[in-house]
mmCIF file of C-alpha atoms in Angstrom:
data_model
loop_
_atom_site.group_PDB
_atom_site.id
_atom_site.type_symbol
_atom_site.label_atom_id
_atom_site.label_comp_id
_atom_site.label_asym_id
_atom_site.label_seq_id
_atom_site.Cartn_x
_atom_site.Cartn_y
_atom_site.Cartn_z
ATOM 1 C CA UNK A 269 0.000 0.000 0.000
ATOM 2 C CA UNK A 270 1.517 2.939 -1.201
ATOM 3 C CA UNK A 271 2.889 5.381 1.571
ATOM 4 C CA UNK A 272 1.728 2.888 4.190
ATOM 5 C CA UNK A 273 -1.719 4.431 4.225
ATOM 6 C CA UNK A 274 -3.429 1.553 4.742
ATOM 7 C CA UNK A 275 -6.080 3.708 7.124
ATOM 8 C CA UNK A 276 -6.909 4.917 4.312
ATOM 9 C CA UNK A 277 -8.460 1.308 2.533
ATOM 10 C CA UNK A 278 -11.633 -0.538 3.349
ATOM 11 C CA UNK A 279 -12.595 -3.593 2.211
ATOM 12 C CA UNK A 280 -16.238 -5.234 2.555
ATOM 13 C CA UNK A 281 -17.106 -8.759 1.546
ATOM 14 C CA UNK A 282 -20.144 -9.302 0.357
ATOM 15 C CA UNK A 283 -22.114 -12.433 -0.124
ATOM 16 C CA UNK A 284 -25.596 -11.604 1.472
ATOM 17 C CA UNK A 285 -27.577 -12.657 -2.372
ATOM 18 C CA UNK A 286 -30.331 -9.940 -1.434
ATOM 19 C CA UNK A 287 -28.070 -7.340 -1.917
ATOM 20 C CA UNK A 288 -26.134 -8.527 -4.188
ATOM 21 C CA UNK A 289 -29.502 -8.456 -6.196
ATOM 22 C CA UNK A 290 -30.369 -5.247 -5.575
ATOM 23 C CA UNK A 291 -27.384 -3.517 -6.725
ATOM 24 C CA UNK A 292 -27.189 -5.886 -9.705
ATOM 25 C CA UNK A 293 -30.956 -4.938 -10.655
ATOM 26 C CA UNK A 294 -29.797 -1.415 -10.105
ATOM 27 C CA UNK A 295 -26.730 -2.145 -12.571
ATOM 28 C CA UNK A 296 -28.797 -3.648 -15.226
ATOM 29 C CA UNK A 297 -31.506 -0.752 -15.169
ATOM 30 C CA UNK A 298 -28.564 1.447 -16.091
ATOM 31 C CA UNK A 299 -26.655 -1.142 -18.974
ATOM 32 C CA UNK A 300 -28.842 -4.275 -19.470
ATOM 33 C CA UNK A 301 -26.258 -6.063 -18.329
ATOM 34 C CA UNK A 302 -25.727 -8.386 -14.986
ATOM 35 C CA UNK A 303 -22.026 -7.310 -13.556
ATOM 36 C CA UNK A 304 -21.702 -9.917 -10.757
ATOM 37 C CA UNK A 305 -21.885 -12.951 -13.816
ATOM 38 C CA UNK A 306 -23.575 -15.267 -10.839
ATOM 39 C CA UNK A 307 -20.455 -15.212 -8.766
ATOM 40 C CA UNK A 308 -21.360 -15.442 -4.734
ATOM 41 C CA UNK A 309 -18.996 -12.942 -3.573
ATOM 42 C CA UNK A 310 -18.105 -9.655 -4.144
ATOM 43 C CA UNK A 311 -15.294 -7.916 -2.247
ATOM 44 C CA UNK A 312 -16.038 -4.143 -2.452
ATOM 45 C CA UNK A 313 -12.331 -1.900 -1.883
ATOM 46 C CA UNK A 314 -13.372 1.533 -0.929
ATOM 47 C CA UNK A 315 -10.968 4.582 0.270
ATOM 48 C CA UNK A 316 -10.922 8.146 1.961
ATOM 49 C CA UNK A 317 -10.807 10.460 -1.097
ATOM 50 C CA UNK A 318 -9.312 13.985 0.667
ATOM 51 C CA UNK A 319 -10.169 15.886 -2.321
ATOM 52 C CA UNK A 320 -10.707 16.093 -6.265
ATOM 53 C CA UNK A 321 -7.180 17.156 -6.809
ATOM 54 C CA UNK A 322 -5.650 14.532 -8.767
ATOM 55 C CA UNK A 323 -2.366 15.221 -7.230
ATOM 56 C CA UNK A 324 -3.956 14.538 -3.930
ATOM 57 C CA UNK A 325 -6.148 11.294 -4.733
ATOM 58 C CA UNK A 326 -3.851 9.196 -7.218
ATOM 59 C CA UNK A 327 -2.503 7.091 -4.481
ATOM 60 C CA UNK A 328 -5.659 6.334 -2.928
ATOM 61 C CA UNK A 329 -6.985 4.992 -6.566
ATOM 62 C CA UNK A 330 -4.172 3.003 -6.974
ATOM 63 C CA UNK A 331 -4.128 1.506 -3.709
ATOM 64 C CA UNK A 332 -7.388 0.102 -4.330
ATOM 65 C CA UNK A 333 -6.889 -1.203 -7.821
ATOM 66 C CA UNK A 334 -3.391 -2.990 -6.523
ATOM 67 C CA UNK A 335 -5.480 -4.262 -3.932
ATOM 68 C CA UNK A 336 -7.846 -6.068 -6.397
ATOM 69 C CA UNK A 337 -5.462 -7.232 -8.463
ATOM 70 C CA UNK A 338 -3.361 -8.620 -5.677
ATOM 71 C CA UNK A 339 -6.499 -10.500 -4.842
ATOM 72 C CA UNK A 340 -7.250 -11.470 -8.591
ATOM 73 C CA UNK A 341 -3.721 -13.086 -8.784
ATOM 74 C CA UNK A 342 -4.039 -14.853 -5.691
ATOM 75 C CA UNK A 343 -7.610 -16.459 -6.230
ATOM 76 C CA UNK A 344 -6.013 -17.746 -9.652
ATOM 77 C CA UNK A 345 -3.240 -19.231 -7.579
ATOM 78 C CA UNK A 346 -6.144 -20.615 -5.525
ATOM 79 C CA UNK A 347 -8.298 -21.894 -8.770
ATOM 80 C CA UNK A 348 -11.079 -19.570 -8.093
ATOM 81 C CA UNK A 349 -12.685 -17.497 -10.591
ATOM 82 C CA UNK A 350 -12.235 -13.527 -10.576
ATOM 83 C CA UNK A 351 -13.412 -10.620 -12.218
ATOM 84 C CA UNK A 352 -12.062 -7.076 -12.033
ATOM 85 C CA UNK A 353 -15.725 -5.028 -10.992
ATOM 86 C CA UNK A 354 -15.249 -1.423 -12.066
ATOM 87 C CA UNK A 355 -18.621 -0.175 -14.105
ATOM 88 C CA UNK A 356 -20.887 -1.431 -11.377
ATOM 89 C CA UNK A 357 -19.256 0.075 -8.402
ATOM 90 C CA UNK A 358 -19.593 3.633 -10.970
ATOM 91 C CA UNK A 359 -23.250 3.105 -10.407
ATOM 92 C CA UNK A 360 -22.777 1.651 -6.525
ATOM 93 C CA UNK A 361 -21.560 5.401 -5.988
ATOM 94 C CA UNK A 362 -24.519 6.957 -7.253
ATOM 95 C CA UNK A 363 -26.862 4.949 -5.615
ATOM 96 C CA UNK A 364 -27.691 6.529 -1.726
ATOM 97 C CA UNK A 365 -30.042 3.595 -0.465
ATOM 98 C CA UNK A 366 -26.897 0.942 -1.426
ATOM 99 C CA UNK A 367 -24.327 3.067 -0.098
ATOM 100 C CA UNK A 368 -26.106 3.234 2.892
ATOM 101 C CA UNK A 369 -26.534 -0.111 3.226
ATOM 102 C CA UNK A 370 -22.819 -1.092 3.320
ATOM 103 C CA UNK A 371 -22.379 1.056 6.369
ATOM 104 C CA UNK A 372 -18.776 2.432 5.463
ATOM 105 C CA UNK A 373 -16.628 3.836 7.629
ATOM 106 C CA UNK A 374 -17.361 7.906 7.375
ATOM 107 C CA UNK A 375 -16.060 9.564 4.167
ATOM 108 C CA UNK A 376 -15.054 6.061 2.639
ATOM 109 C CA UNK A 377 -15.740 5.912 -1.628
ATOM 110 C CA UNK A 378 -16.011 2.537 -3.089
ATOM 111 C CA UNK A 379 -13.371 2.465 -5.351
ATOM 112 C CA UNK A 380 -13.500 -0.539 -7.516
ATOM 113 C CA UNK A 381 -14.641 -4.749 -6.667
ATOM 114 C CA UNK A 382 -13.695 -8.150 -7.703
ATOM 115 C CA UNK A 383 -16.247 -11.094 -8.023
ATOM 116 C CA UNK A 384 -14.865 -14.468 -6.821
ATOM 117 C CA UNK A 385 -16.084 -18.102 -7.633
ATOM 118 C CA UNK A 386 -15.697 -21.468 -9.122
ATOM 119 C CA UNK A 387 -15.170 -21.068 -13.100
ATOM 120 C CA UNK A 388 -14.989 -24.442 -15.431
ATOM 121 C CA UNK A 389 -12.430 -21.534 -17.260
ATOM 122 C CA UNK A 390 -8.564 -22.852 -17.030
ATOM 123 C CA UNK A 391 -5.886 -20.425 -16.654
ATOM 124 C CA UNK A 392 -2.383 -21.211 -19.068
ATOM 125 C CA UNK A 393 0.333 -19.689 -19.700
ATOM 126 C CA UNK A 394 -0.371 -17.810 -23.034
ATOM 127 C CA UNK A 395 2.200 -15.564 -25.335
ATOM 128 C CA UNK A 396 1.230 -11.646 -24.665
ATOM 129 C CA UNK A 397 2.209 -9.104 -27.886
ATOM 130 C CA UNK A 398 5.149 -7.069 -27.040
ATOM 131 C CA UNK A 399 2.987 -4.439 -28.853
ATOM 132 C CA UNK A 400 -0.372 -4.777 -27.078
ATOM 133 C CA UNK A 401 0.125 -1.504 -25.235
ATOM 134 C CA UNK A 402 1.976 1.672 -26.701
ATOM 135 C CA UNK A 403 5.247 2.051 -25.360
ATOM 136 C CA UNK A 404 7.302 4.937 -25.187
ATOM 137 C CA UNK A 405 11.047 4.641 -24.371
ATOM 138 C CA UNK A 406 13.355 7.324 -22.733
ATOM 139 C CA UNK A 407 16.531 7.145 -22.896
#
């Protein structure tokens, strides 16, 4: 956790299916689309945002993210099925009666979520493009 803030992070794990529902029938009002793919558990990583300055909040974004992907790699490790959650938690954030229901720690903003189950999907080793992302070189 970058800068050792980890006061900063909170992380809620959710598997009650009733609300789970709720803010998936919230999701799909917005996109058509069910976010949560039937997984049983989402882990929600929200964080104190001090301000809008970008400056300010980068670290507290990132935290987050490297949080869910620390998780993602590990429940691969574990043979569990994961799934970076970023669109849904966008619409978590503008939903009162949801937030609400989490009961976060004052001034905490969900950040970002990853779904966890059992997937028939195997993971290999697979050959990545050098060229798959733009890369600039300094030097």
């Amino acid at each position: 956790v970058g800068r050792a803030l980890f006061d900063t992070l909170n992380i809620t794990v959710i598997s009650n299916r009733e609300f789970l529902n709720k803010w998936e029938d919230y999701c799909e009002n917005q996109t058509e689309h069910r976010p949560f793919y039937g997984a049983p558990t989402v882990v929600l990583v929200s964080s104190l945002i001090p301000s809008t300055d970008l400056k300010s909040v980068n670290v507290n974004f990132s935290n987050a993210a490297i949080l869910v992907q620390n998780m993602a790699i590990a429940a691969t490790e574990l043979g569990i099925g994961s799934c970076h959650i970023w669109g849904a938690v966008r619409f978590l954030n503008d939903n009162e009666e949801l937030l609400k229901e989490l009961n976060l720690p004052e001034g905490m903003i969900p950040c970002c979520a990853i779904i966890l189950g059992q997937t028939d999907e195997k993971y290999e080793l697979r050959d990545i493009p050098e060229n798959k992302i733009k890369t600039n070189f300094i030097k």
